[in-house]
PDB file of C-alpha atoms in Angstrom:
ATOM      1  CA  SER A   1       7.978   1.139 -14.977  1.00  0.00           C
ATOM      2  CA  GLN A   2       6.494  -2.043 -13.569  1.00  0.00           C
ATOM      3  CA  GLN A   3       3.814  -0.093 -11.753  1.00  0.00           C
ATOM      4  CA  GLY A   4       0.205  -1.086 -12.108  1.00  0.00           C
ATOM      5  CA  GLU A   5      -1.980   1.628 -13.495  1.00  0.00           C
ATOM      6  CA  GLU A   6      -5.615   1.982 -12.574  1.00  0.00           C
ATOM      7  CA  ASP A   7      -8.362   3.548 -14.572  1.00  0.00           C
ATOM      8  CA  PRO A   8     -10.421   5.507 -14.242  1.00  0.00           C
ATOM      9  CA  GLN A   9      -8.568   7.869 -11.938  1.00  0.00           C
ATOM     10  CA  ALA A  10     -11.876   8.871 -10.401  1.00  0.00           C
ATOM     11  CA  LEU A  11     -15.374   7.423 -10.502  1.00  0.00           C
ATOM     12  CA  SER A  12     -18.637   8.852  -9.193  1.00  0.00           C
ATOM     13  CA  ILE A  13     -21.761   6.666  -9.047  1.00  0.00           C
ATOM     14  CA  GLN A  14     -25.109   6.456  -7.289  1.00  0.00           C
ATOM     15  CA  GLU A  15     -25.678   4.126  -4.377  1.00  0.00           C
ATOM     16  CA  GLY A  16     -26.895   0.760  -5.630  1.00  0.00           C
ATOM     17  CA  GLU A  17     -24.990   0.939  -8.905  1.00  0.00           C
ATOM     18  CA  ASN A  18     -22.006  -1.252  -9.718  1.00  0.00           C
ATOM     19  CA  ALA A  19     -18.490   0.173  -9.798  1.00  0.00           C
ATOM     20  CA  THR A  20     -15.793  -1.222 -12.054  1.00  0.00           C
ATOM     21  CA  MET A  21     -12.135  -0.322 -11.777  1.00  0.00           C
ATOM     22  CA  ASN A  22      -9.372  -1.569 -14.012  1.00  0.00           C
ATOM     23  CA  CYS A  23      -5.669  -2.161 -13.535  1.00  0.00           C
ATOM     24  CA  SER A  24      -3.013  -2.770 -16.156  1.00  0.00           C
ATOM     25  CA  TYR A  25       0.592  -3.811 -15.648  1.00  0.00           C
ATOM     26  CA  LYS A  26       3.599  -4.391 -17.831  1.00  0.00           C
ATOM     27  CA  THR A  27       5.455  -7.577 -16.882  1.00  0.00           C
ATOM     28  CA  SER A  28       4.558 -11.068 -15.692  1.00  0.00           C
ATOM     29  CA  ILE A  29       3.298 -11.295 -12.132  1.00  0.00           C
ATOM     30  CA  ASN A  30       2.996 -13.875  -9.367  1.00  0.00           C
ATOM     31  CA  ASN A  31      -0.194 -12.350  -8.042  1.00  0.00           C
ATOM     32  CA  LEU A  32      -2.218  -9.167  -8.025  1.00  0.00           C
ATOM     33  CA  GLN A  33      -3.925  -7.627  -5.041  1.00  0.00           C
ATOM     34  CA  TRP A  34      -6.529  -4.960  -4.506  1.00  0.00           C
ATOM     35  CA  TYR A  35      -6.468  -2.625  -1.528  1.00  0.00           C
ATOM     36  CA  ARG A  36      -8.814   0.018  -0.236  1.00  0.00           C
ATOM     37  CA  GLN A  37      -7.871   3.273   1.467  1.00  0.00           C
ATOM     38  CA  ASN A  38     -10.240   5.581   3.273  1.00  0.00           C
ATOM     39  CA  SER A  39      -9.155   9.185   3.280  1.00  0.00           C
ATOM     40  CA  GLY A  40      -6.170   9.791   5.537  1.00  0.00           C
ATOM     41  CA  ARG A  41      -5.938   6.173   6.657  1.00  0.00           C
ATOM     42  CA  GLY A  42      -3.788   3.146   5.960  1.00  0.00           C
ATOM     43  CA  LEU A  43      -4.563   0.659   3.222  1.00  0.00           C
ATOM     44  CA  VAL A  44      -6.690  -2.395   3.832  1.00  0.00           C
ATOM     45  CA  HIS A  45      -6.223  -5.578   1.846  1.00  0.00           C
ATOM     46  CA  LEU A  46      -9.336  -6.649  -0.065  1.00  0.00           C
ATOM     47  CA  ILE A  47      -8.472  -9.607  -2.236  1.00  0.00           C
ATOM     48  CA  LEU A  48      -5.548 -11.426  -3.852  1.00  0.00           C
ATOM     49  CA  ILE A  49      -5.689 -13.244  -7.156  1.00  0.00           C
ATOM     50  CA  ARG A  50      -2.863 -15.500  -8.283  1.00  0.00           C
ATOM     51  CA  SER A  51      -1.504 -15.586 -11.802  1.00  0.00           C
ATOM     52  CA  ASN A  52      -3.113 -18.988 -12.467  1.00  0.00           C
ATOM     53  CA  GLU A  53      -6.558 -17.771 -11.391  1.00  0.00           C
ATOM     54  CA  ARG A  54      -9.009 -15.935 -13.596  1.00  0.00           C
ATOM     55  CA  GLU A  55     -11.703 -14.821 -11.176  1.00  0.00           C
ATOM     56  CA  LYS A  56     -12.271 -14.511  -7.428  1.00  0.00           C
ATOM     57  CA  HIS A  57     -15.174 -13.374  -5.328  1.00  0.00           C
ATOM     58  CA  SER A  58     -15.400 -11.952  -1.846  1.00  0.00           C
ATOM     59  CA  GLY A  59     -18.777 -10.712  -0.732  1.00  0.00           C
ATOM     60  CA  ARG A  60     -19.777  -7.899  -3.092  1.00  0.00           C
ATOM     61  CA  LEU A  61     -16.327  -7.871  -4.696  1.00  0.00           C
ATOM     62  CA  ARG A  62     -15.439  -9.653  -7.894  1.00  0.00           C
ATOM     63  CA  VAL A  63     -11.908  -9.592  -9.279  1.00  0.00           C
ATOM     64  CA  THR A  64     -10.851 -10.859 -12.681  1.00  0.00           C
ATOM     65  CA  LEU A  65      -7.372 -11.338 -14.050  1.00  0.00           C
ATOM     66  CA  ASP A  66      -6.391 -11.609 -17.700  1.00  0.00           C
ATOM     67  CA  THR A  67      -2.692 -12.393 -17.871  1.00  0.00           C
ATOM     68  CA  SER A  68      -2.678 -12.320 -21.672  1.00  0.00           C
ATOM     69  CA  LYS A  69      -3.789  -8.691 -21.563  1.00  0.00           C
ATOM     70  CA  LYS A  70      -1.892  -7.971 -18.346  1.00  0.00           C
ATOM     71  CA  SER A  71      -4.980  -6.499 -16.783  1.00  0.00           C
ATOM     72  CA  SER A  72      -7.325  -6.952 -13.855  1.00  0.00           C
ATOM     73  CA  SER A  73     -10.664  -5.525 -12.889  1.00  0.00           C
ATOM     74  CA  LEU A  74     -12.383  -4.970  -9.570  1.00  0.00           C
ATOM     75  CA  LEU A  75     -16.161  -4.941  -9.561  1.00  0.00           C
ATOM     76  CA  ILE A  76     -18.094  -3.732  -6.535  1.00  0.00           C
ATOM     77  CA  THR A  77     -21.741  -4.672  -6.845  1.00  0.00           C
ATOM     78  CA  ALA A  78     -24.661  -2.812  -5.265  1.00  0.00           C
ATOM     79  CA  SER A  79     -22.385  -0.025  -4.057  1.00  0.00           C
ATOM     80  CA  ARG A  80     -22.979   1.794  -0.790  1.00  0.00           C
ATOM     81  CA  ALA A  81     -21.958   5.238   0.393  1.00  0.00           C
ATOM     82  CA  ALA A  82     -19.512   3.485   2.749  1.00  0.00           C
ATOM     83  CA  ASP A  83     -17.653   2.131  -0.292  1.00  0.00           C
ATOM     84  CA  THR A  84     -16.392   5.663  -0.967  1.00  0.00           C
ATOM     85  CA  ALA A  85     -12.611   5.334  -0.862  1.00  0.00           C
ATOM     86  CA  SER A  86      -9.551   4.996  -3.050  1.00  0.00           C
ATOM     87  CA  TYR A  87      -8.816   1.591  -4.506  1.00  0.00           C
ATOM     88  CA  PHE A  88      -5.342   0.429  -5.450  1.00  0.00           C
ATOM     89  CA  CYS A  89      -4.069  -2.549  -7.349  1.00  0.00           C
ATOM     90  CA  ALA A  90      -0.726  -3.959  -6.312  1.00  0.00           C
ATOM     91  CA  THR A  91       1.385  -6.350  -8.315  1.00  0.00           C
ATOM     92  CA  ASP A  92       3.864  -8.893  -7.033  1.00  0.00           C
ATOM     93  CA  PHE A  93       6.630  -9.786  -9.469  1.00  0.00           C
ATOM     94  CA  GLY A  94       8.448 -12.078  -7.073  1.00  0.00           C
ATOM     95  CA  GLY A  95      10.993 -11.123  -4.464  1.00  0.00           C
ATOM     96  CA  PHE A  96      10.030  -8.858  -1.614  1.00  0.00           C
ATOM     97  CA  LYS A  97       8.475  -5.900  -3.371  1.00  0.00           C
ATOM     98  CA  THR A  98       4.876  -5.175  -4.170  1.00  0.00           C
ATOM     99  CA  ILE A  99       4.281  -2.323  -6.586  1.00  0.00           C
ATOM    100  CA  PHE A 100       1.205  -0.164  -6.075  1.00  0.00           C
ATOM    101  CA  GLY A 101      -0.655   1.766  -8.727  1.00  0.00           C
ATOM    102  CA  ALA A 102      -1.849   5.355  -8.443  1.00  0.00           C
ATOM    103  CA  GLY A 103      -5.368   4.317  -7.467  1.00  0.00           C
ATOM    104  CA  THR A 104      -8.965   4.976  -8.443  1.00  0.00           C
ATOM    105  CA  ARG A 105     -10.959   7.352  -6.270  1.00  0.00           C
ATOM    106  CA  LEU A 106     -14.513   6.087  -5.944  1.00  0.00           C
ATOM    107  CA  PHE A 107     -17.301   8.326  -4.725  1.00  0.00           C
ATOM    108  CA  VAL A 108     -20.678   6.751  -4.060  1.00  0.00           C
ATOM    109  CA  LYS A 109     -23.515   9.217  -3.716  1.00  0.00           C
ATOM    110  CA  ALA A 110     -26.291   8.368  -1.293  1.00  0.00           C
TER     111      ALA A 110
ATOM    112  CA  SER B   1      -3.757 -11.167  16.708  1.00  0.00           C
ATOM    113  CA  GLN B   2      -1.324  -8.944  14.907  1.00  0.00           C
ATOM    114  CA  THR B   3      -1.319  -5.174  15.190  1.00  0.00           C
ATOM    115  CA  ILE B   4       0.847  -2.450  13.752  1.00  0.00           C
ATOM    116  CA  HIS B   5       1.481   0.913  15.359  1.00  0.00           C
ATOM    117  CA  GLN B   6       2.827   4.105  13.884  1.00  0.00           C
ATOM    118  CA  TRP B   7       3.564   7.365  15.590  1.00  0.00           C
ATOM    119  CA  PRO B   8       3.179  10.195  15.583  1.00  0.00           C
ATOM    120  CA  ALA B   9      -0.059  10.515  13.634  1.00  0.00           C
ATOM    121  CA  THR B  10       0.760  14.017  12.439  1.00  0.00           C
ATOM    122  CA  LEU B  11       3.940  16.021  12.446  1.00  0.00           C
ATOM    123  CA  VAL B  12       4.861  19.540  11.367  1.00  0.00           C
ATOM    124  CA  GLN B  13       8.571  20.152  11.064  1.00  0.00           C
ATOM    125  CA  PRO B  14      10.705  23.032   9.747  1.00  0.00           C
ATOM    126  CA  VAL B  15      13.015  22.555   6.798  1.00  0.00           C
ATOM    127  CA  GLY B  16      16.409  21.328   7.933  1.00  0.00           C
ATOM    128  CA  SER B  17      15.164  19.680  11.099  1.00  0.00           C
ATOM    129  CA  PRO B  18      15.683  15.960  11.838  1.00  0.00           C
ATOM    130  CA  LEU B  19      12.994  13.315  11.587  1.00  0.00           C
ATOM    131  CA  SER B  20      12.272  10.062  13.328  1.00  0.00           C
ATOM    132  CA  LEU B  21       9.140   8.030  12.617  1.00  0.00           C
ATOM    133  CA  GLU B  22       8.610   4.762  14.381  1.00  0.00           C
ATOM    134  CA  CYS B  23       6.672   1.666  13.451  1.00  0.00           C
ATOM    135  CA  THR B  24       6.206  -1.414  15.609  1.00  0.00           C
ATOM    136  CA  VAL B  25       4.427  -4.679  14.955  1.00  0.00           C
ATOM    137  CA  GLU B  26       2.915  -7.011  17.529  1.00  0.00           C
ATOM    138  CA  GLY B  27       1.819 -10.609  17.301  1.00  0.00           C
ATOM    139  CA  THR B  28       4.154 -11.856  14.593  1.00  0.00           C
ATOM    140  CA  SER B  29       7.799 -12.781  14.215  1.00  0.00           C
ATOM    141  CA  ASN B  30      10.316 -12.025  11.491  1.00  0.00           C
ATOM    142  CA  PRO B  31       7.950  -9.973   9.328  1.00  0.00           C
ATOM    143  CA  ASN B  32       8.996  -8.178   6.195  1.00  0.00           C
ATOM    144  CA  LEU B  33       8.671  -4.474   6.933  1.00  0.00           C
ATOM    145  CA  TYR B  34       8.058  -1.618   4.526  1.00  0.00           C
ATOM    146  CA  TRP B  35       8.061   2.184   4.488  1.00  0.00           C
ATOM    147  CA  TYR B  36       5.991   3.930   1.824  1.00  0.00           C
ATOM    148  CA  ARG B  37       5.337   7.579   1.075  1.00  0.00           C
ATOM    149  CA  GLN B  38       2.119   8.782  -0.480  1.00  0.00           C
ATOM    150  CA  ALA B  39       1.728  12.249  -1.999  1.00  0.00           C
ATOM    151  CA  ALA B  40      -1.741  13.789  -1.824  1.00  0.00           C
ATOM    152  CA  GLY B  41      -4.158  11.941  -4.105  1.00  0.00           C
ATOM    153  CA  ARG B  42      -1.441   9.655  -5.416  1.00  0.00           C
ATOM    154  CA  GLY B  43      -0.271   6.081  -5.137  1.00  0.00           C
ATOM    155  CA  LEU B  44       2.340   4.616  -2.825  1.00  0.00           C
ATOM    156  CA  GLN B  45       6.044   5.025  -3.389  1.00  0.00           C
ATOM    157  CA  LEU B  46       8.149   2.309  -1.798  1.00  0.00           C
ATOM    158  CA  LEU B  47      10.986   3.883   0.178  1.00  0.00           C
ATOM    159  CA  PHE B  48      12.587   1.037   2.129  1.00  0.00           C
ATOM    160  CA  TYR B  49      11.992  -2.580   2.942  1.00  0.00           C
ATOM    161  CA  SER B  50      13.564  -4.958   5.411  1.00  0.00           C
ATOM    162  CA  VAL B  51      13.588  -8.743   5.534  1.00  0.00           C
ATOM    163  CA  GLY B  52      15.355  -8.977   8.882  1.00  0.00           C
ATOM    164  CA  ILE B  53      17.105  -7.156  11.717  1.00  0.00           C
ATOM    165  CA  GLY B  54      19.700  -4.765  10.378  1.00  0.00           C
ATOM    166  CA  GLN B  55      18.801  -5.555   6.751  1.00  0.00           C
ATOM    167  CA  ILE B  56      17.576  -2.515   4.854  1.00  0.00           C
ATOM    168  CA  SER B  57      16.968  -2.143   1.125  1.00  0.00           C
ATOM    169  CA  SER B  58      16.552   1.341  -0.278  1.00  0.00           C
ATOM    170  CA  GLU B  59      14.393   1.907  -3.311  1.00  0.00           C
ATOM    171  CA  VAL B  60      14.699   5.632  -3.848  1.00  0.00           C
ATOM    172  CA  PRO B  61      17.882   7.703  -3.333  1.00  0.00           C
ATOM    173  CA  GLN B  62      17.004  10.575  -1.029  1.00  0.00           C
ATOM    174  CA  ASN B  63      17.871  12.145   2.263  1.00  0.00           C
ATOM    175  CA  LEU B  64      15.893   9.563   4.216  1.00  0.00           C
ATOM    176  CA  SER B  65      17.246   6.465   5.913  1.00  0.00           C
ATOM    177  CA  ALA B  66      15.721   3.488   7.687  1.00  0.00           C
ATOM    178  CA  SER B  67      16.825   1.179  10.448  1.00  0.00           C
ATOM    179  CA  ARG B  68      15.536  -2.032  11.984  1.00  0.00           C
ATOM    180  CA  PRO B  69      17.116  -2.321  15.421  1.00  0.00           C
ATOM    181  CA  GLN B  70      14.699  -5.042  16.555  1.00  0.00           C
ATOM    182  CA  ASP B  71      12.689  -7.706  14.779  1.00  0.00           C
ATOM    183  CA  ARG B  72       9.412  -5.817  14.984  1.00  0.00           C
ATOM    184  CA  GLN B  73      10.636  -2.221  14.971  1.00  0.00           C
ATOM    185  CA  PHE B  74      11.201  -0.136  11.856  1.00  0.00           C
ATOM    186  CA  ILE B  75      12.385   3.471  12.017  1.00  0.00           C
ATOM    187  CA  LEU B  76      12.424   6.098   9.285  1.00  0.00           C
ATOM    188  CA  SER B  77      14.850   8.967   9.801  1.00  0.00           C
ATOM    189  CA  SER B  78      16.280  12.058   8.254  1.00  0.00           C
ATOM    190  CA  LYS B  79      19.082  14.316   9.392  1.00  0.00           C
ATOM    191  CA  LYS B  80      17.725  17.355   7.514  1.00  0.00           C
ATOM    192  CA  LEU B  81      14.208  17.519   6.131  1.00  0.00           C
ATOM    193  CA  LEU B  82      13.416  19.041   2.754  1.00  0.00           C
ATOM    194  CA  LEU B  83      10.132  20.596   1.655  1.00  0.00           C
ATOM    195  CA  SER B  84       9.731  17.690  -0.748  1.00  0.00           C
ATOM    196  CA  ASP B  85       9.683  15.246   2.186  1.00  0.00           C
ATOM    197  CA  SER B  86       6.137  16.302   3.031  1.00  0.00           C
ATOM    198  CA  GLY B  87       3.633  13.509   2.574  1.00  0.00           C
ATOM    199  CA  PHE B  88       1.789  10.643   4.167  1.00  0.00           C
ATOM    200  CA  TYR B  89       4.143   7.950   5.433  1.00  0.00           C
ATOM    201  CA  LEU B  90       2.869   4.431   5.783  1.00  0.00           C
ATOM    202  CA  CYS B  91       4.488   1.453   7.429  1.00  0.00           C
ATOM    203  CA  ALA B  92       3.424  -2.059   6.517  1.00  0.00           C
ATOM    204  CA  TRP B  93       4.315  -5.617   7.430  1.00  0.00           C
ATOM    205  CA  GLU B  94       4.042  -8.884   5.564  1.00  0.00           C
ATOM    206  CA  ASP B  95       4.350 -12.501   6.627  1.00  0.00           C
ATOM    207  CA  TYR B  96       6.395 -13.540   3.633  1.00  0.00           C
ATOM    208  CA  LEU B  97       6.815 -17.111   4.816  1.00  0.00           C
ATOM    209  CA  ALA B  98       3.037 -17.534   4.810  1.00  0.00           C
ATOM    210  CA  GLY B  99       3.195 -16.952   1.080  1.00  0.00           C
ATOM    211  CA  GLY B 100       0.201 -14.705   0.901  1.00  0.00           C
ATOM    212  CA  ASN B 101       1.988 -11.465   0.076  1.00  0.00           C
ATOM    213  CA  GLU B 102      -0.763  -9.555   1.819  1.00  0.00           C
ATOM    214  CA  GLN B 103       0.533  -6.412   3.474  1.00  0.00           C
ATOM    215  CA  PHE B 104      -0.935  -4.955   6.633  1.00  0.00           C
ATOM    216  CA  PHE B 105      -0.684  -1.209   6.965  1.00  0.00           C
ATOM    217  CA  GLY B 106      -0.378   1.091   9.916  1.00  0.00           C
ATOM    218  CA  PRO B 107      -2.529   4.205  10.288  1.00  0.00           C
ATOM    219  CA  GLY B 108       0.127   6.447   8.765  1.00  0.00           C
ATOM    220  CA  THR B 109       1.950   9.637   9.723  1.00  0.00           C
ATOM    221  CA  ARG B 110       1.130  12.872   7.946  1.00  0.00           C
ATOM    222  CA  LEU B 111       4.300  14.933   7.723  1.00  0.00           C
ATOM    223  CA  THR B 112       4.280  18.579   6.750  1.00  0.00           C
ATOM    224  CA  VAL B 113       7.611  20.274   6.230  1.00  0.00           C
ATOM    225  CA  LEU B 114       7.418  24.070   6.312  1.00  0.00           C
TER     226      LEU B 114
END
């Protein structure tokens, strides 16, 4: 399967702490994206990192990409209760398909 | 600005009944369109994608079908629903020519087949 796989499957932290989620994939990619999904809602795009990039920042989000290890991480700093959601990585191998992982469920306790 | 609509938001259907879910996009032209299904607490399974009117690619053999009768309209259908068709159905669009590969999702339809 070319699907990205996130770990951990679930993560519970206190407000103010940092949250780190990881994604691994199996074949070469053009880019990797992270999405967020609140319960019962559609996904919202957070950030895209291209295969020739190693790190990107967007507000409290930091994404890294290690193509040699075929892995990426999403760091949310100074987490808030409103960050509670599921987070998915999605890999683009070229063509028209983007493959989504199973997601990490993050719960931030106030 | 672009918007994507899905309806209905929730649907309860008996086994064996037909299905029609509709997705429309506003504010863009010639988008790539996608149908995904998400089981409870799981990731997204790509069902169909379309790169143009009348062009449908199927990813998973099943009793579902998709059609794109207009540039910004994507329909998911079934002639006879199965219990296993229950799930959260998401439509998404992408401006492939922009090169960003970012997908924009609709609010989803929660389908329960009884």
